Coordinates of C-alpha atoms and ligand atoms in Angstrom, one line a residue:
X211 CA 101.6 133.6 102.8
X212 CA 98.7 133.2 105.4
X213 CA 95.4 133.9 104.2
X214 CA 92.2 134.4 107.0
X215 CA 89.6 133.0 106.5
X216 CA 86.4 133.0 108.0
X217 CA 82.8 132.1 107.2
X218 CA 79.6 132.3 109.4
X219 CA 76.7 130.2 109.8
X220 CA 73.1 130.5 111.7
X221 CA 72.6 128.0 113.9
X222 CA 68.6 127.5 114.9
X223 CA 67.9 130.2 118.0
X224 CA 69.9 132.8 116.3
X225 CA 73.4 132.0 117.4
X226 CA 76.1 132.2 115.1
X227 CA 79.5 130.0 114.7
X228 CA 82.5 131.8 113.3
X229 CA 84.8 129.2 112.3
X230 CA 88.9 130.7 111.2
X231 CA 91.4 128.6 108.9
X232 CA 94.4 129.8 108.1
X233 CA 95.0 127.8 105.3
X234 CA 97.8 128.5 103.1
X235 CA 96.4 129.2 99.5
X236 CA 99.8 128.6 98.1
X237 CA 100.7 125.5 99.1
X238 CA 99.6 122.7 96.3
X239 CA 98.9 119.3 98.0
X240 CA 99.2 116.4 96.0
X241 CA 98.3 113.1 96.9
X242 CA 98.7 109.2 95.0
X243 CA 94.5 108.8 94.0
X244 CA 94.1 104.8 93.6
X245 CA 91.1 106.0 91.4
X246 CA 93.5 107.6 88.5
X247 CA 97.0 105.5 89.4
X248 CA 98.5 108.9 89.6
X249 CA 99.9 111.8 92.0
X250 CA 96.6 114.4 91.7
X251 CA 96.2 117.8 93.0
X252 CA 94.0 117.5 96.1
X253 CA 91.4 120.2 96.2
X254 CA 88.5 119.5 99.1
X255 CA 84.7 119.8 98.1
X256 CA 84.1 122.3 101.1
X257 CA 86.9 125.3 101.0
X258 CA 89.1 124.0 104.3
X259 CA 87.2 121.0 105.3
X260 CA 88.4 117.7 104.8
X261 CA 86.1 114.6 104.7
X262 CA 88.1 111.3 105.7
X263 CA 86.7 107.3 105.7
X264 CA 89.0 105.1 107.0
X265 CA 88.9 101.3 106.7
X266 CA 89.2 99.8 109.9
X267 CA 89.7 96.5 112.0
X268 CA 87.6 93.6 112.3
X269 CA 87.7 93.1 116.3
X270 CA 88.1 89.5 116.2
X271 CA 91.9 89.2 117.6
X272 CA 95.0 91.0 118.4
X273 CA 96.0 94.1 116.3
X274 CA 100.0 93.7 115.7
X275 CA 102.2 96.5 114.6
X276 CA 101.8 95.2 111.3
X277 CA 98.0 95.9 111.3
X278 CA 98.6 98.8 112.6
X279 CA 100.5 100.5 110.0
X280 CA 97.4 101.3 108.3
X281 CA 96.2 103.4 111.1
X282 CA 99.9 105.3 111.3
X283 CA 99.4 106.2 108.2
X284 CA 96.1 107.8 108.2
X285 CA 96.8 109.3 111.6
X286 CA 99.8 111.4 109.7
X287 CA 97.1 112.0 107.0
X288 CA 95.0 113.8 109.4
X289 CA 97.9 115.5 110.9
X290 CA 99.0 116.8 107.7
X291 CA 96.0 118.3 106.6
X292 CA 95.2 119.8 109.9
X293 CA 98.8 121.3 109.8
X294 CA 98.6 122.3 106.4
X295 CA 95.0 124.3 107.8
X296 CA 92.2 122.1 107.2
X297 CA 89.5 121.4 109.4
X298 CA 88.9 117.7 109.6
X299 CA 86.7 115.4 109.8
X300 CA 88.0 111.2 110.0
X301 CA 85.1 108.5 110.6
X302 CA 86.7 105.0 111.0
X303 CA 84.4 101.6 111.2
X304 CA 85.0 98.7 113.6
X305 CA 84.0 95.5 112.0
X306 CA 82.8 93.4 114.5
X307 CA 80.4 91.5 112.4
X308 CA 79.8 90.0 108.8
X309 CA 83.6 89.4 107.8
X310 CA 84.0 85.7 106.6
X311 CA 87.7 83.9 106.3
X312 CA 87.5 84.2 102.4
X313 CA 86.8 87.5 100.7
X314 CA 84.5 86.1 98.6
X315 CA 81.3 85.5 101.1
X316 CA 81.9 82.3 102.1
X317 CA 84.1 80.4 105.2
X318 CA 83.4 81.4 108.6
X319 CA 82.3 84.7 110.4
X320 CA 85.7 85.8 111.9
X321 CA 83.8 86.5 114.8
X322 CA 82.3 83.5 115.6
X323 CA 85.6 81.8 114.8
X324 CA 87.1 84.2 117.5
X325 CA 83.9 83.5 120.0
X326 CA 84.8 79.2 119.5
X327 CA 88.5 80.0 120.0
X328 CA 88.2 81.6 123.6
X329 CA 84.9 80.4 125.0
X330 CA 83.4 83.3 125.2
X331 CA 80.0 85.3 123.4
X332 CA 80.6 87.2 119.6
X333 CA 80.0 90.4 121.7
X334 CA 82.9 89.7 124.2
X335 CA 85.3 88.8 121.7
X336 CA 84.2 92.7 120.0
X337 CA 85.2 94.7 123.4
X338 CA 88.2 92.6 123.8
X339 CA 90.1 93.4 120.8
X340 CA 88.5 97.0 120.6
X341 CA 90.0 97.5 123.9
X342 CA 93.4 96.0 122.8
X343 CA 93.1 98.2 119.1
X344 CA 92.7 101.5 121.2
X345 CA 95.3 100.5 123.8
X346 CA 97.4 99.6 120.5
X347 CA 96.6 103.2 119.3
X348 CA 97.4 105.1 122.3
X349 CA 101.1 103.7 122.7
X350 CA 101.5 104.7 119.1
X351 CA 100.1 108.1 119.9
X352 CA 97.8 107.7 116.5
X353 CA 94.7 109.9 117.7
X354 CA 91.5 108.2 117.7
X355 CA 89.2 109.3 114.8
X356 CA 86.4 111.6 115.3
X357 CA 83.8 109.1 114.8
X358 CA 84.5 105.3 115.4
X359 CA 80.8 103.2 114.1
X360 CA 81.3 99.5 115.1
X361 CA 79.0 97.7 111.9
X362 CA 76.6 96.0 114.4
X363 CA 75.6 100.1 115.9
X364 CA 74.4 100.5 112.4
X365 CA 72.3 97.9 110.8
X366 CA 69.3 100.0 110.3
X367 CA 71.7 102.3 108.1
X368 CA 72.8 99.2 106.3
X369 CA 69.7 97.6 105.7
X370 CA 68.1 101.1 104.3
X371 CA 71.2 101.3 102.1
X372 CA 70.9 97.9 100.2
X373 CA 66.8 98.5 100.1
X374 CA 68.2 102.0 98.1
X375 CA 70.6 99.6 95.9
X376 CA 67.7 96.9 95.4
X377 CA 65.3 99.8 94.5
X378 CA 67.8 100.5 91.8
X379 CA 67.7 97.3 90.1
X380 CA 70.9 96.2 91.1
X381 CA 70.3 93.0 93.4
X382 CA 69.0 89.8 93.1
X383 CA 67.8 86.6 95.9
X384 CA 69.7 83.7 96.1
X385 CA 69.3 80.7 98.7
X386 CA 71.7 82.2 101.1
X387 CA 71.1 86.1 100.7
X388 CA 70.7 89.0 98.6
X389 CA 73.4 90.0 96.2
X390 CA 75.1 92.8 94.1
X391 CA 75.0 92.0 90.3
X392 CA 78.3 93.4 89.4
X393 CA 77.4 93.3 85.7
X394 CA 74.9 96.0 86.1
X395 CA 77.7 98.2 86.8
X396 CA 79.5 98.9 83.7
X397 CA 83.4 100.1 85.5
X398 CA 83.0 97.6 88.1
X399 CA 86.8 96.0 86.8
X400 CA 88.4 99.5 85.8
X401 CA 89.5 100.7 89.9
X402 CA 91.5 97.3 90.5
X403 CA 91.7 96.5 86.7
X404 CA 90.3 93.8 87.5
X405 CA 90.3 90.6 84.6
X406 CA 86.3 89.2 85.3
X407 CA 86.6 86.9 82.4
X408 CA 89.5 84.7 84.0
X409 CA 87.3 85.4 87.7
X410 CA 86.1 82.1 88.4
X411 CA 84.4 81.3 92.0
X412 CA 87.4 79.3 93.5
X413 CA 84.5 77.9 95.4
X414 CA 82.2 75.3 93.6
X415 CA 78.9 75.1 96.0
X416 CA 76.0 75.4 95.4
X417 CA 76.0 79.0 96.3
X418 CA 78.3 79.3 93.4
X419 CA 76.3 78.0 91.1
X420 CA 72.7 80.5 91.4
X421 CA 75.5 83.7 91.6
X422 CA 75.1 85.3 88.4
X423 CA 78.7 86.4 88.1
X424 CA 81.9 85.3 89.7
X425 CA 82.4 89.0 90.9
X426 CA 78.6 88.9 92.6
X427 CA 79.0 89.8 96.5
X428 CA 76.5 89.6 99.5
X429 CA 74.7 92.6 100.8
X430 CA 72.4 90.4 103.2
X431 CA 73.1 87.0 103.9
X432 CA 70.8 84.8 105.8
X433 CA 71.2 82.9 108.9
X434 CA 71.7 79.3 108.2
X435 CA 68.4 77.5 108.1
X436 CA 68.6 75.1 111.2
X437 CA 71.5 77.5 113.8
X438 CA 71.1 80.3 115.3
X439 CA 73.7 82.8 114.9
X440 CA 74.8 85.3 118.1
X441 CA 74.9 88.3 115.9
X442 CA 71.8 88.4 113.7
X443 CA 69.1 90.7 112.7
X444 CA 65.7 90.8 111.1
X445 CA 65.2 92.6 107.5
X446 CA 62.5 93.3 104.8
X447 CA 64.2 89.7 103.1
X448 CA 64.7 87.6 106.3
X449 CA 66.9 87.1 109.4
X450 CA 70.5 87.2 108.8
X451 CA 73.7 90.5 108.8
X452 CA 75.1 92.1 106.7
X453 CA 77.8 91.4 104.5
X454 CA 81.3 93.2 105.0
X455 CA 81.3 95.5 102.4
X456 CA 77.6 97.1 103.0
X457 CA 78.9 99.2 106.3
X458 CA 81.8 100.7 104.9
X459 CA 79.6 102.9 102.3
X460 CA 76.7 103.1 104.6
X461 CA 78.8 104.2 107.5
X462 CA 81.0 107.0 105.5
X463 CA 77.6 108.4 103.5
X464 CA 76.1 108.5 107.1
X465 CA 78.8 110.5 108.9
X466 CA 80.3 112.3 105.4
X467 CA 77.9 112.7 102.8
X468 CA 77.3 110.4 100.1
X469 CA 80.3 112.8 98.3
X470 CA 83.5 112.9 100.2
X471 CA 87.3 114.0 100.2
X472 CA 89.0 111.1 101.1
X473 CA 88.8 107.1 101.3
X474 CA 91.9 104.7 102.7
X475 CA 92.7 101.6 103.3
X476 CA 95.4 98.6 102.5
X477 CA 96.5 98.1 99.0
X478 CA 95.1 94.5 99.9
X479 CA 91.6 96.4 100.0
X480 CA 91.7 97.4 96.2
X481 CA 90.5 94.7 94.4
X482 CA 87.3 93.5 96.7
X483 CA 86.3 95.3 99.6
X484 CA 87.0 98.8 97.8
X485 CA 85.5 97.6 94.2
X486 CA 82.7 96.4 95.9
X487 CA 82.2 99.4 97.9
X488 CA 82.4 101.8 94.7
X489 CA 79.9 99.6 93.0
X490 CA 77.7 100.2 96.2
X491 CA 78.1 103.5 95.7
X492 CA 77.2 103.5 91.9
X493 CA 74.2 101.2 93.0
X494 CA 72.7 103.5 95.4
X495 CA 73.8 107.3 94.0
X496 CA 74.9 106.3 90.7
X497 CA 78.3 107.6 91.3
X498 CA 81.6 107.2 93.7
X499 CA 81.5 108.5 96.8
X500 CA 85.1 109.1 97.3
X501 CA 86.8 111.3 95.2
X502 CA 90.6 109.8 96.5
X503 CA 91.1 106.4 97.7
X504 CA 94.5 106.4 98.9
X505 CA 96.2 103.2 100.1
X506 CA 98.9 102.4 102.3
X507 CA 101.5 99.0 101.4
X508 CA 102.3 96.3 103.3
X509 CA 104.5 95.0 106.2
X510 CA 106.1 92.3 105.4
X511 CA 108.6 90.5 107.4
X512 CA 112.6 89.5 106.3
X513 CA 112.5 89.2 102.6
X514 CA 109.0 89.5 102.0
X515 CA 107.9 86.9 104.4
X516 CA 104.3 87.1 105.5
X517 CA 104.1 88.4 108.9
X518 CA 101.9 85.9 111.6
X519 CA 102.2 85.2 115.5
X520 CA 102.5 81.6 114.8
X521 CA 105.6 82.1 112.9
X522 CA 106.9 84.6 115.7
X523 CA 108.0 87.4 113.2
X524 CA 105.6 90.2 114.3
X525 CA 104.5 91.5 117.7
X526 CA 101.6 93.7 119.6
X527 CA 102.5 97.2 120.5
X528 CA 101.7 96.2 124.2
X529 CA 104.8 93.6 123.5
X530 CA 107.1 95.6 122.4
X531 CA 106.8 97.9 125.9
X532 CA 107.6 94.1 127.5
X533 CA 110.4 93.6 125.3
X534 CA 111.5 97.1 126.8
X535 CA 111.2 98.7 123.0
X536 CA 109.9 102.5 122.7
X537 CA 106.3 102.1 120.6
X538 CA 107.2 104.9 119.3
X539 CA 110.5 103.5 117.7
X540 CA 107.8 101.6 115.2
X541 CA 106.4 104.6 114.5
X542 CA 109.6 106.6 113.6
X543 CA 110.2 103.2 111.7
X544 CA 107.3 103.7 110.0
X545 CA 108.5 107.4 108.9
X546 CA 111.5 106.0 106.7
X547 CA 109.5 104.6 104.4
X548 CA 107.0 105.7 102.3
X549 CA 103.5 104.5 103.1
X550 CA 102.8 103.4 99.6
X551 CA 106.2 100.4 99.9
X552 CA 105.2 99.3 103.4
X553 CA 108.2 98.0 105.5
X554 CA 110.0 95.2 105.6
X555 CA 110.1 94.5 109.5
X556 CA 112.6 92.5 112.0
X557 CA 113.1 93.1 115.4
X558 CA 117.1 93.5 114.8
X559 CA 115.9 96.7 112.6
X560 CA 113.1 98.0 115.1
X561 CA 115.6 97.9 118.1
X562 CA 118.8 99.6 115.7
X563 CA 116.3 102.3 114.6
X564 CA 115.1 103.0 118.1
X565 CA 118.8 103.8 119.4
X566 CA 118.5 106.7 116.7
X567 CA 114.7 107.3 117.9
X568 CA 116.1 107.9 121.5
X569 CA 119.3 109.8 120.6
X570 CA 116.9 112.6 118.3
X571 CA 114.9 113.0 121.2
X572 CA 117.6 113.0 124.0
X573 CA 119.6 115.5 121.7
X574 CA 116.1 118.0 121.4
X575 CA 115.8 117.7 124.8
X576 CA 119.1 118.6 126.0
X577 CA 118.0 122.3 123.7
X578 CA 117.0 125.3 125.5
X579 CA 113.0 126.3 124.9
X580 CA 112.0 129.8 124.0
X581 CA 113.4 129.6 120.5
X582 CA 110.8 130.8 117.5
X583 CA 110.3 128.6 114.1
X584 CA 112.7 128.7 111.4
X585 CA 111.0 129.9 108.3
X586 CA 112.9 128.1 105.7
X587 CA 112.9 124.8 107.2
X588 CA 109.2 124.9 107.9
X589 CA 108.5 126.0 104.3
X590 CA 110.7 122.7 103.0
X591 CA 108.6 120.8 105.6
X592 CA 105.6 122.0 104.3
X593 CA 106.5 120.9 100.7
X594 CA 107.5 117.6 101.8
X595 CA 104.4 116.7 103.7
X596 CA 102.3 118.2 100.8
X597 CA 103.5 116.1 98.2
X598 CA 102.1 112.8 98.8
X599 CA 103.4 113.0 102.3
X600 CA 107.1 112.4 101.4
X601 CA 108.3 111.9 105.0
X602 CA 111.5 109.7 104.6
X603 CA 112.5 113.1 102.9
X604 CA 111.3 114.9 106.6
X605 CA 113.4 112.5 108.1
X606 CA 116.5 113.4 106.7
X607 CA 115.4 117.2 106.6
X608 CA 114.9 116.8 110.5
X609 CA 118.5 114.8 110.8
X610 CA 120.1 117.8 108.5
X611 CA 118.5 120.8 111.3
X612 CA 120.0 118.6 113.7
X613 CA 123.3 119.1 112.1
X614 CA 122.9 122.3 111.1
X615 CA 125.3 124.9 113.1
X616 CA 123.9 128.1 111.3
X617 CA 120.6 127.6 113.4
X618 CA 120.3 128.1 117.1
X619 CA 119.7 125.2 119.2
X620 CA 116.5 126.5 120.5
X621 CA 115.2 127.6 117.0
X622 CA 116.1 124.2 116.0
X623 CA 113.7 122.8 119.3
X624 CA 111.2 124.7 118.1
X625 CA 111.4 124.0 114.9
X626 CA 111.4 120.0 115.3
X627 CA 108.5 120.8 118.4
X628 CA 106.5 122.2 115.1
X629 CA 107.1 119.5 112.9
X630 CA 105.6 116.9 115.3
X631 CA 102.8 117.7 115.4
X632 CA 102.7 115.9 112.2
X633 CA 105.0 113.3 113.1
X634 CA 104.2 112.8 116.5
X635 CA 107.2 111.2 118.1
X636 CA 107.0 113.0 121.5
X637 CA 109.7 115.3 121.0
X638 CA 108.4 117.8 123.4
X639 CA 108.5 115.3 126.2
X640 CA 111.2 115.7 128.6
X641 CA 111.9 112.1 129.4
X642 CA 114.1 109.6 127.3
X643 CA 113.7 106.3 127.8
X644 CA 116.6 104.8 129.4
X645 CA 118.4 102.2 127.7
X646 CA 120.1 99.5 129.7
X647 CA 123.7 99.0 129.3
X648 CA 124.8 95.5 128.0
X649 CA 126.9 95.1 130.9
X650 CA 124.1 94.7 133.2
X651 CA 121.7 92.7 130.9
X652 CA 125.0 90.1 130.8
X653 CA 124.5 90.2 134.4
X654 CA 120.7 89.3 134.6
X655 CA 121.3 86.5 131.4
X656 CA 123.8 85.0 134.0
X657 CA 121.1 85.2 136.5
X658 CA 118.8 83.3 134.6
X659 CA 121.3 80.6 133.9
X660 CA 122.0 80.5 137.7
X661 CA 118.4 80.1 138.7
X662 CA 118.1 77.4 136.3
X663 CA 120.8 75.9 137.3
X664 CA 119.2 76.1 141.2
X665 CA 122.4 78.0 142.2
X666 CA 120.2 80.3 144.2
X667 CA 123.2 81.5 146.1
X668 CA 124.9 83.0 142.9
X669 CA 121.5 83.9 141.6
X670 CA 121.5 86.3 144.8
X671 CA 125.1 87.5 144.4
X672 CA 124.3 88.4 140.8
X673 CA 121.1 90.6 141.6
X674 CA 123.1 92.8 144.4
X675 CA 125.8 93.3 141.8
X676 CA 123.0 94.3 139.0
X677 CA 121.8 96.7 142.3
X678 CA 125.4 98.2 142.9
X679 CA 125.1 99.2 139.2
X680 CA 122.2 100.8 139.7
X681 CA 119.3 98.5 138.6
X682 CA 116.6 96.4 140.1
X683 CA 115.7 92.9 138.5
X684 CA 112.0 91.9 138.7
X685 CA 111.3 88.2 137.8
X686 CA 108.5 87.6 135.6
X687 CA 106.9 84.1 134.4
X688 CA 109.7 83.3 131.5
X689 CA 111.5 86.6 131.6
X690 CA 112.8 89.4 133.7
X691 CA 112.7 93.5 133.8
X692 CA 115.2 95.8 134.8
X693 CA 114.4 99.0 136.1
X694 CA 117.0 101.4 136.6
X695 CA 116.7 102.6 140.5
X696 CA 115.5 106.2 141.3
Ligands
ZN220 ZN1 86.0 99.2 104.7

């Protein structure tokens, strides 16, 4: 059952908005809250608006499909609750300042590291890999947030926010910056259950030593005495930035409220950067901003390995489209799993699993249009996404319409059409990507042999029979495309 809703509101200069939901009072969503370590009824603050805070990148290098995962999964969030009726509201941060190499304050700025590595300024290195995150995004049809605030646009907010916390009684001065006393927050172990009496500082500097507690983290820290840092800013308590944590709660109380729906982030997030950001919280408003954090696993690589370029186990989405692999096969990957397990991730799997990508949408469209929505289907759907978005059951319930010969092929197009909107796998879109028979990538792999070989004369003979087969062969520096011929 539908139910209409609408409200109105004056605007200055008499004008009125009329905002309509349809939002379907009898669906109950329920959602995994971090906060409890249980499945929770999800109920927004404001009747059909939803407040979201994403966690996201630090801008300092390339985004791989492994990073990336965190931003499928909050861009199915969003598309849930807009499905489900909600209006929406997602505000994401960039990072491109303040992170350091440990967690715990100290090692280098990532940014600066990223500035040495290519010979180029801190700010260069932030439009560089923001550039390569939104490219990222785009072949992953994740839709960009309705707010992105890179840290260094909002220092004013930062610095106004810890002056809030410090008013408070919750900071103290050190040689190298101002810091959170975690002890003056009672819970400050209970989200992460956290154990502070085995917390030791794995560090043993100086800084170390004036913390008060092990669990202490940096709101402002100061430029070092004798360098001067690209990125750094004056404040009531000296030059120097922010630490990492402070933009995430100033950035999400500026754009949401200092009360919001919904928080996410990595599972690697819980015990630091989210602790730290509900003690901010407490610090400033005396109470948690977020009422759900909700956090997305892990990719891992075969058998758990850790995923890193150097070891040559993950790749950019902008490398798959070289390796002639569908982005979106990564993200239909990413729909067999739940987001709370992660994925385990191998190439071998990606390109099995995008053979099945290509044949669902070659088989919807090969349907006729016109068709109208089945009810039952969409009302399973609906359940599925609602509880804690269950989407490796959507999956199969998408694979059983496929199969199902008591619907109509175009109900079933418009069925599938409906349910990606949340899923958004481009079923609507005409064109499948071809794949390449193995037949003619023998041909080009004999190619490359010849070439190496010098035999340029059976190098030739070998790309005329790849072009009486229907396919072009464009060298590249250490590989080669084919391109079937229109
Ligand atoms: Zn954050």
């Amino acid at each position: 059952m539908f139910l209409f809703e609408t409200t109105t509101s004056q605007v200055s200069g008499g004008f009125f908005i009329i905002y309509m939901y349809n939002f379907d009072m009898k669906q109950k969503i329920v959602f995994y809250n971090t906060a409890t370590r249980k499945k929770e009824e999800f109920k927004p603050i404001k009747e059909g608006k939803v407040g979201i805070y994403s966690c996201g990148p630090t801008v300092y290098w390339n985004q791989h499909v492994g990073n990336m995962y965190a931003y499928l999964f909050t861009d199915i969030l969003v598309r849930t609750l807009k499905y489900l009726g909600f209006e929406v509201k997602q505000v994401m941060n960039l990072t491109d300042v303040g992170q350091l190499t440990s967690d715990a304050d100290t090692g280098e700025d990532k940014m600066e590291l990223g500035a040495k590595r290519e010979g180029i300024s801190v700010w260069d290195v932030a439009k560089k890999y923001e550039k390569q995150f939104f490219e990222s995004e785009k072949l992953l049809n994740i839709n960009r947030p309705d707010v992105v605030c890179p840290a260094t646009e909002y220092v004013k907010e930062q610095i106004e926010l810890i002056q809030q916390i410090e008013k408070n009684g919750f900071t103290y001065i050190i040689s190298d910056g101002i810091y959170f006393d975690s002890s003056k927050f009672p819970d400050y172990a209970k989200f992460a259950n956290l154990r502070l009496e085995e917390m030791k500082d794995t560090d043993r500097d100086e800084i170390s030593k004036e913390k008060r507690n092990p669990s202490d983290f940096v709101l402002w820290k100061f430029s070092p005495r004798n360098e001067k840092r690209q990125m750094e800013w004056d404040s009531p308590w000296g030059k120097g930035f922010p630490g990492w944590h402070i933009e995430c709660t100033a950035m999400s109380v500026k754009h949401l409220g200092d009360h919001f729906d919904i928080h996410t982030g990595g599972i690697d997030h819980i015990p630091v950067h989210h602790t730290n950001e509900i003690a901010q919280g407490y610090g400033a408003f005396g109470h948690q901003t977020a009422n759900f954090w909700i956090h997305n696993g892990w990719v891992v690589g075969k058998n758990g390995a850790k995923m890193s370029k150097s070891l040559g186990n993950i790749f950019t989405a902008q490398e798959l489209v070289e390796k002639e692999i569908d982005p979106l096969a990564y993200r239909y990957l990413f729909l067999t799993t739940h987001y709370r397990k992660g994925l385990e991730f191998t190439l071998e799997n990606l390109i099995i699993i995008s053979e099945t990508y290509a044949k669902l949408r070659k088989t919807v469209a090969e349907w006729s249009s016109g068709g109208k929505i089945n009810d039952i289907y969409q009302e399973k759907f609906k359940e599925m996404i609602s509880n804690d978005l269950a989407l490796p059951e959507v999956i199969a319930l998408v694979w059983k319409l496929v199969k199902d010969e008591t619907v109509l092929a175009k109900d079933k197009k418009a069925t599938i059409i409906d349910f990606d909107k949340v899923l958004g796998l481009d079923l609507d879109k005409k064109e499948v990507k071809e794949q390449i028979p193995d037949e003619i990538k023998k041909l080009a792999d004999d190619r490359v042999l010849a070439k190496a070989e010098k035999n340029w004369v059976e190098a030739d003979r070998l790309r005329g029979e790849i072009k009486n087969m229907g396919y072009e062969v464009e060298d590249g520096k250490d590989s080669y495309k084919l391109k079937k011929i229109k």
